[in-house]
Tab-separated table of N, CA and C in Angstrom:
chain	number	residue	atom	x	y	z
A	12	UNK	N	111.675	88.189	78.685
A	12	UNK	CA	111.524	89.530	79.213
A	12	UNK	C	110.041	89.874	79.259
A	13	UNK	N	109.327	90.214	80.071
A	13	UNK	CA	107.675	90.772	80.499
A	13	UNK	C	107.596	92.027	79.807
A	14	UNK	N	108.804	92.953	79.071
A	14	UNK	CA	108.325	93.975	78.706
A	14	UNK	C	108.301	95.355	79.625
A	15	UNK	N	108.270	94.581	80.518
A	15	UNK	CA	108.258	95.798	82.247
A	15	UNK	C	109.791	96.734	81.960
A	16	UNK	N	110.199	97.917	82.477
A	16	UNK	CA	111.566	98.239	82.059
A	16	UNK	C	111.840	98.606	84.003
A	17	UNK	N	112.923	98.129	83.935
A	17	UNK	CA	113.614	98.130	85.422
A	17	UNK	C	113.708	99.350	85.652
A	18	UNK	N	113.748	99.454	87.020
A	18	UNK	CA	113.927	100.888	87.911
A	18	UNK	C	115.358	102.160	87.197
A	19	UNK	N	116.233	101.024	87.193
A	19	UNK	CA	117.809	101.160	86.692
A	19	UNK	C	117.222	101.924	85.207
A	20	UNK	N	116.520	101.111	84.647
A	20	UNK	CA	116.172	101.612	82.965
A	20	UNK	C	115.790	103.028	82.858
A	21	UNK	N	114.318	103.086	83.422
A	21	UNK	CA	113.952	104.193	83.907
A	21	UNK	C	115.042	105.440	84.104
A	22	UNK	N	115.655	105.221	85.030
A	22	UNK	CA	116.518	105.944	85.395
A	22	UNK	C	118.073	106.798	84.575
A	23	UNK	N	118.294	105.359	84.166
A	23	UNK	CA	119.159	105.560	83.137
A	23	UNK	C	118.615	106.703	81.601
A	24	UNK	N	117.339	105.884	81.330
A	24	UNK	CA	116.704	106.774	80.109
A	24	UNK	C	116.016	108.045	80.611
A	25	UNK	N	115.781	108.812	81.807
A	25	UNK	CA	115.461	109.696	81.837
A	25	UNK	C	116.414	111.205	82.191
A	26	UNK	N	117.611	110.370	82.366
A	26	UNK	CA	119.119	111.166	82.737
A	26	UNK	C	119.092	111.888	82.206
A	27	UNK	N	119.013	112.035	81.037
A	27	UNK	CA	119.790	113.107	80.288
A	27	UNK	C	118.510	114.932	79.878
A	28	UNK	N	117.180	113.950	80.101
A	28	UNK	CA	116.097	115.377	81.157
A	28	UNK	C	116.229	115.511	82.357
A	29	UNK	N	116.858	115.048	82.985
A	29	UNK	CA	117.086	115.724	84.228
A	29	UNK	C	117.534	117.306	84.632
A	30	UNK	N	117.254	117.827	85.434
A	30	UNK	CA	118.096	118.999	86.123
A	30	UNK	C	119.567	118.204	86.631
A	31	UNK	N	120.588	119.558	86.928
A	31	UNK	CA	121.628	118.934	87.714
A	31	UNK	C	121.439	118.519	88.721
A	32	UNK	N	120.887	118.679	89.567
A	32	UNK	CA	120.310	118.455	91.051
A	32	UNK	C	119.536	116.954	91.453
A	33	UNK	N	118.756	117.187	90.027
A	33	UNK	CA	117.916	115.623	89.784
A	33	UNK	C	119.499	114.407	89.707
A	34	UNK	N	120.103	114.836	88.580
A	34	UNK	CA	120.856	114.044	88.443
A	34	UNK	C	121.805	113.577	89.646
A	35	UNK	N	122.460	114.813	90.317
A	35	UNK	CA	122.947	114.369	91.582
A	35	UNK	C	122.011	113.190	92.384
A	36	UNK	N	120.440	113.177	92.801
A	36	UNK	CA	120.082	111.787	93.316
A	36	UNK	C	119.925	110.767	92.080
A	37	UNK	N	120.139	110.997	91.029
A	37	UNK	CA	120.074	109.833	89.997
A	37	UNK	C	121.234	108.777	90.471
A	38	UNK	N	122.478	109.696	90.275
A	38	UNK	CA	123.692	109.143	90.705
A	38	UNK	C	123.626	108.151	92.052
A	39	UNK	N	123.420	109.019	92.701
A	39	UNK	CA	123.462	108.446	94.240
A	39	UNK	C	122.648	106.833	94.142
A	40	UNK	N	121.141	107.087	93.651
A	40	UNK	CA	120.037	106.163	93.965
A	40	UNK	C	120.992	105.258	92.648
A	41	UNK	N	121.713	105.478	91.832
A	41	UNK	CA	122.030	104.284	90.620
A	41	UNK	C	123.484	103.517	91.493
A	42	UNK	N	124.215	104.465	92.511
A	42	UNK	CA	125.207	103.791	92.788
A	42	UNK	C	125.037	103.010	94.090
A	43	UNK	N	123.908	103.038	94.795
A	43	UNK	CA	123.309	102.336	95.437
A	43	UNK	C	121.856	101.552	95.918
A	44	UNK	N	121.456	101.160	94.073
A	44	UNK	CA	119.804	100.567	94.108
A	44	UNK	C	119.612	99.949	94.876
A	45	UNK	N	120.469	98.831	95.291
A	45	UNK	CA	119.740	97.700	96.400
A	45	UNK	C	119.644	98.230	97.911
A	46	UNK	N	119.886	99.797	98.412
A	46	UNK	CA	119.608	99.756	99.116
A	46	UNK	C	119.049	101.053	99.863
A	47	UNK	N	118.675	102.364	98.450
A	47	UNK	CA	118.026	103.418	98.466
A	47	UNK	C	116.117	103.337	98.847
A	48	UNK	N	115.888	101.916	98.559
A	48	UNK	CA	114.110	101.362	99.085
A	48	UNK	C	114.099	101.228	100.858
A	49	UNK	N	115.027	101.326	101.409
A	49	UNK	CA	115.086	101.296	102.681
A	49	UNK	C	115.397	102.822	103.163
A	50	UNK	N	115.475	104.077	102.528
A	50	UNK	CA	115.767	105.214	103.240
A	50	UNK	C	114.569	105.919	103.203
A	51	UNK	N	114.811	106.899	103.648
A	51	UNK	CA	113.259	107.739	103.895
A	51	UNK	C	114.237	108.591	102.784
A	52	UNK	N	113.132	110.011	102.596
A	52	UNK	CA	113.100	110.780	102.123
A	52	UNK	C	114.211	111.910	102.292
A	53	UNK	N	114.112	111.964	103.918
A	53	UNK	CA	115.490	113.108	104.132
A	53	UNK	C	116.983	112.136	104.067
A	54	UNK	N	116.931	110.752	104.306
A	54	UNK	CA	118.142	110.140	104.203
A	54	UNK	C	118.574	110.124	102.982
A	55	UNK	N	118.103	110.194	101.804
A	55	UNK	CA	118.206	109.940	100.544
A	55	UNK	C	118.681	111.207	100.417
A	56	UNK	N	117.857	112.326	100.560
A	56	UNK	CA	118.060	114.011	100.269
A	56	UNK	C	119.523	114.056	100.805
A	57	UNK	N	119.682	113.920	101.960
A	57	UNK	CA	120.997	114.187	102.347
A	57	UNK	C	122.172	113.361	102.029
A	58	UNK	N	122.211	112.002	101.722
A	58	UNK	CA	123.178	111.603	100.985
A	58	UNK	C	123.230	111.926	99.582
A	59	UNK	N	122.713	112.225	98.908
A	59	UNK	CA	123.034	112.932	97.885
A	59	UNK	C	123.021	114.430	97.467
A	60	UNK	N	122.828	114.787	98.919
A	60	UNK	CA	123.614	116.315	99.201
A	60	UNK	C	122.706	117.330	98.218
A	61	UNK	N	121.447	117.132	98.195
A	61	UNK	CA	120.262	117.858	97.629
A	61	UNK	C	118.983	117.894	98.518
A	62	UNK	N	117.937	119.187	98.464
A	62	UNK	CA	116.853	118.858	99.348
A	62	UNK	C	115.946	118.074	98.882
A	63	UNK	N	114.896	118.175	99.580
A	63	UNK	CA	114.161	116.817	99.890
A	63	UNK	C	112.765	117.076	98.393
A	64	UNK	N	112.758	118.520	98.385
A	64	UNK	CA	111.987	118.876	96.711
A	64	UNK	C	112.666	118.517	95.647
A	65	UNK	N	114.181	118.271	95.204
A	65	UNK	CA	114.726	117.862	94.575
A	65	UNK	C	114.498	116.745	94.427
A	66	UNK	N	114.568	115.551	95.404
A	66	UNK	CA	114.061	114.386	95.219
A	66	UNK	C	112.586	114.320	95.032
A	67	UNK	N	111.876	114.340	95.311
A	67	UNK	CA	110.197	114.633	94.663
A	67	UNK	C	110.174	114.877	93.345
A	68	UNK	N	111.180	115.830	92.773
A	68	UNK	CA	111.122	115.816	91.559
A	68	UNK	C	111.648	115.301	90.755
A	69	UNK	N	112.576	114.463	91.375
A	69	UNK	CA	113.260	113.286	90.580
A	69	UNK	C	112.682	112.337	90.344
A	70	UNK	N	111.635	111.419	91.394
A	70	UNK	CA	110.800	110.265	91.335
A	70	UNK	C	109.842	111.151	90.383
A	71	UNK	N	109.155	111.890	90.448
A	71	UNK	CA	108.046	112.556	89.678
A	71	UNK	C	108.181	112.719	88.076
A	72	UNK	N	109.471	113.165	87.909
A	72	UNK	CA	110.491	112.731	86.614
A	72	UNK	C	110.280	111.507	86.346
A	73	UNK	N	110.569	110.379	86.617
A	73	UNK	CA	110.230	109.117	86.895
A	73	UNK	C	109.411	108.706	86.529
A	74	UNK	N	108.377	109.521	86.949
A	74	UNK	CA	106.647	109.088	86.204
A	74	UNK	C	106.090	108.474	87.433
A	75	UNK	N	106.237	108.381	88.887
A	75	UNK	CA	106.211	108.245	89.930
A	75	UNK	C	105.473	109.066	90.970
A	76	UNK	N	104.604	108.539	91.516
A	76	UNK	CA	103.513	109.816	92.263
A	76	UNK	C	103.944	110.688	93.332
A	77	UNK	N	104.850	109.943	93.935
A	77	UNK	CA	105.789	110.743	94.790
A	77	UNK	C	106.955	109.442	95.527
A	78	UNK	N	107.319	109.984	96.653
A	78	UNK	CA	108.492	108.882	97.113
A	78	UNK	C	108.311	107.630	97.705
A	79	UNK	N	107.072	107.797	98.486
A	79	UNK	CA	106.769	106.243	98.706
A	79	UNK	C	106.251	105.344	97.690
A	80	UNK	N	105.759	105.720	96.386
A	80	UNK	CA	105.711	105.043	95.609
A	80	UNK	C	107.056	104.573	94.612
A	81	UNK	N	108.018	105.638	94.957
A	81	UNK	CA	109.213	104.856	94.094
A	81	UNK	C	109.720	104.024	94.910
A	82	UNK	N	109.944	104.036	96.546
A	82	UNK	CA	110.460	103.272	97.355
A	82	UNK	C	109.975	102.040	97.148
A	83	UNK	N	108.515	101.620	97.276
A	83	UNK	CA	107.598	100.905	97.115
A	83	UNK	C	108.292	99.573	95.534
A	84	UNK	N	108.651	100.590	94.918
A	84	UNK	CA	108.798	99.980	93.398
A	84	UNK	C	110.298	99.387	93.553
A	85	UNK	N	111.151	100.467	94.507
A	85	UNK	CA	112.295	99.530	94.059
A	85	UNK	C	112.616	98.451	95.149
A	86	UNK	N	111.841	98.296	95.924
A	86	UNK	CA	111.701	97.655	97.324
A	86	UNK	C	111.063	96.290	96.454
A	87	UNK	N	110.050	96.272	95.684
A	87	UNK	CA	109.153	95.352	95.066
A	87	UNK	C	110.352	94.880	94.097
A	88	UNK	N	111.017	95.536	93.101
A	88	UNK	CA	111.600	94.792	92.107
A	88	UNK	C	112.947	94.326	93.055
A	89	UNK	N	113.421	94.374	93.977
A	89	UNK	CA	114.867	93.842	94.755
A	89	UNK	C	114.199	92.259	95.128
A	90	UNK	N	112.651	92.337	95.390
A	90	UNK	CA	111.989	91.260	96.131
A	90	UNK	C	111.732	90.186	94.929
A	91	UNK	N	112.021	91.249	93.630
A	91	UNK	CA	111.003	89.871	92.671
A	91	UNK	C	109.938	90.328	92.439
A	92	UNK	N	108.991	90.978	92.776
A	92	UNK	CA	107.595	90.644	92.826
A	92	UNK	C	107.102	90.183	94.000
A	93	UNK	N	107.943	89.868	94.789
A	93	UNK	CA	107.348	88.615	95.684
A	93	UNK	C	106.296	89.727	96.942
A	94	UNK	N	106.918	91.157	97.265
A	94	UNK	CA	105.836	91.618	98.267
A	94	UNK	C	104.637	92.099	97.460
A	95	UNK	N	104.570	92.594	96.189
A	95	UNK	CA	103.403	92.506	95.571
A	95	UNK	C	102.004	91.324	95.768
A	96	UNK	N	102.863	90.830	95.476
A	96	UNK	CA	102.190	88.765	95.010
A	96	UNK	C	101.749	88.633	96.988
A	97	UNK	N	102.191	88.781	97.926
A	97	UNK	CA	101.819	88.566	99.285
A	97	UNK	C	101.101	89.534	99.633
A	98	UNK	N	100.904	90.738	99.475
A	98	UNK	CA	99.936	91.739	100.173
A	98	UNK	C	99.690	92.551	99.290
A	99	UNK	N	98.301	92.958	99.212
A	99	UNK	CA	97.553	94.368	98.224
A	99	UNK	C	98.469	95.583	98.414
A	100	UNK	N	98.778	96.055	97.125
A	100	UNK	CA	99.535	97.402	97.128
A	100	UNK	C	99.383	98.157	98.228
A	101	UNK	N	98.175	98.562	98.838
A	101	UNK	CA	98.147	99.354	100.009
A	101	UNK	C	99.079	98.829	100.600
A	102	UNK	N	98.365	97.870	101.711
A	102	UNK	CA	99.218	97.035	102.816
A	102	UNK	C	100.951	97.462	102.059
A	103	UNK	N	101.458	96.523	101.575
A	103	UNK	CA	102.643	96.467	100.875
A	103	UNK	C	103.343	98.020	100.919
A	104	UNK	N	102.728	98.797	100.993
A	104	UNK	CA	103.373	100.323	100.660
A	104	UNK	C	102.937	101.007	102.509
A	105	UNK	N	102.649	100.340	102.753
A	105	UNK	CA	102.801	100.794	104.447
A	105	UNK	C	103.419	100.367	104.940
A	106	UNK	N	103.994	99.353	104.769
A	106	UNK	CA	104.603	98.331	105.278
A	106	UNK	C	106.169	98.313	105.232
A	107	UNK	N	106.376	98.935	103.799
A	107	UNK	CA	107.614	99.953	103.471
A	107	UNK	C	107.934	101.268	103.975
A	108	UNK	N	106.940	101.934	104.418
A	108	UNK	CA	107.200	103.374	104.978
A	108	UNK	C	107.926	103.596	105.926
């Protein structure tokens, strides 16, 4: 183990500070990780039937600078590492947007 704690972890251990609202996209983004790094911001908001400040403050909860950086993260850990390791964080996080 690297010590790193997974997206899932994160998530899981910050549940129970959540708002209800937070938790509603907790749910959503936990019952579908492998494939919440591919939505934008309002797709996410609206499948989990909360606005789009709600989610901001869920990744931000997170410890997360805002949404393209959580996308970024769970897009990177589905890959491995592997889009990290091929292109500088910038590149890599545009590239996801």
């Amino acid at each position: 183990m690297t010590g790193t704690i997974s997206n899932e972890e994160k998530i899981k251990g910050a549940y129970a500070s959540l708002r209800a609202s937070e938790k509603k996209v907790a749910d959503y983004v936990l019952d579908r990780l492998n494939d919440v790094g591919h939505l934008s911001i309002a797709e996410l908001s609206a499948g989990a039937k909360v606005s789009q400040p709600t989610v901001i403050r869920f990744v931000r909860a997170l410890g997360f600078g805002g949404y393209r950086e959580f996308k970024y993260a769970l897009l990177r850990e589905k890959r491995g590492g592997a889009a990290e390791k091929a292109l500088p964080a910038a590149a890599a996080v545009e590239l996801f947007h």
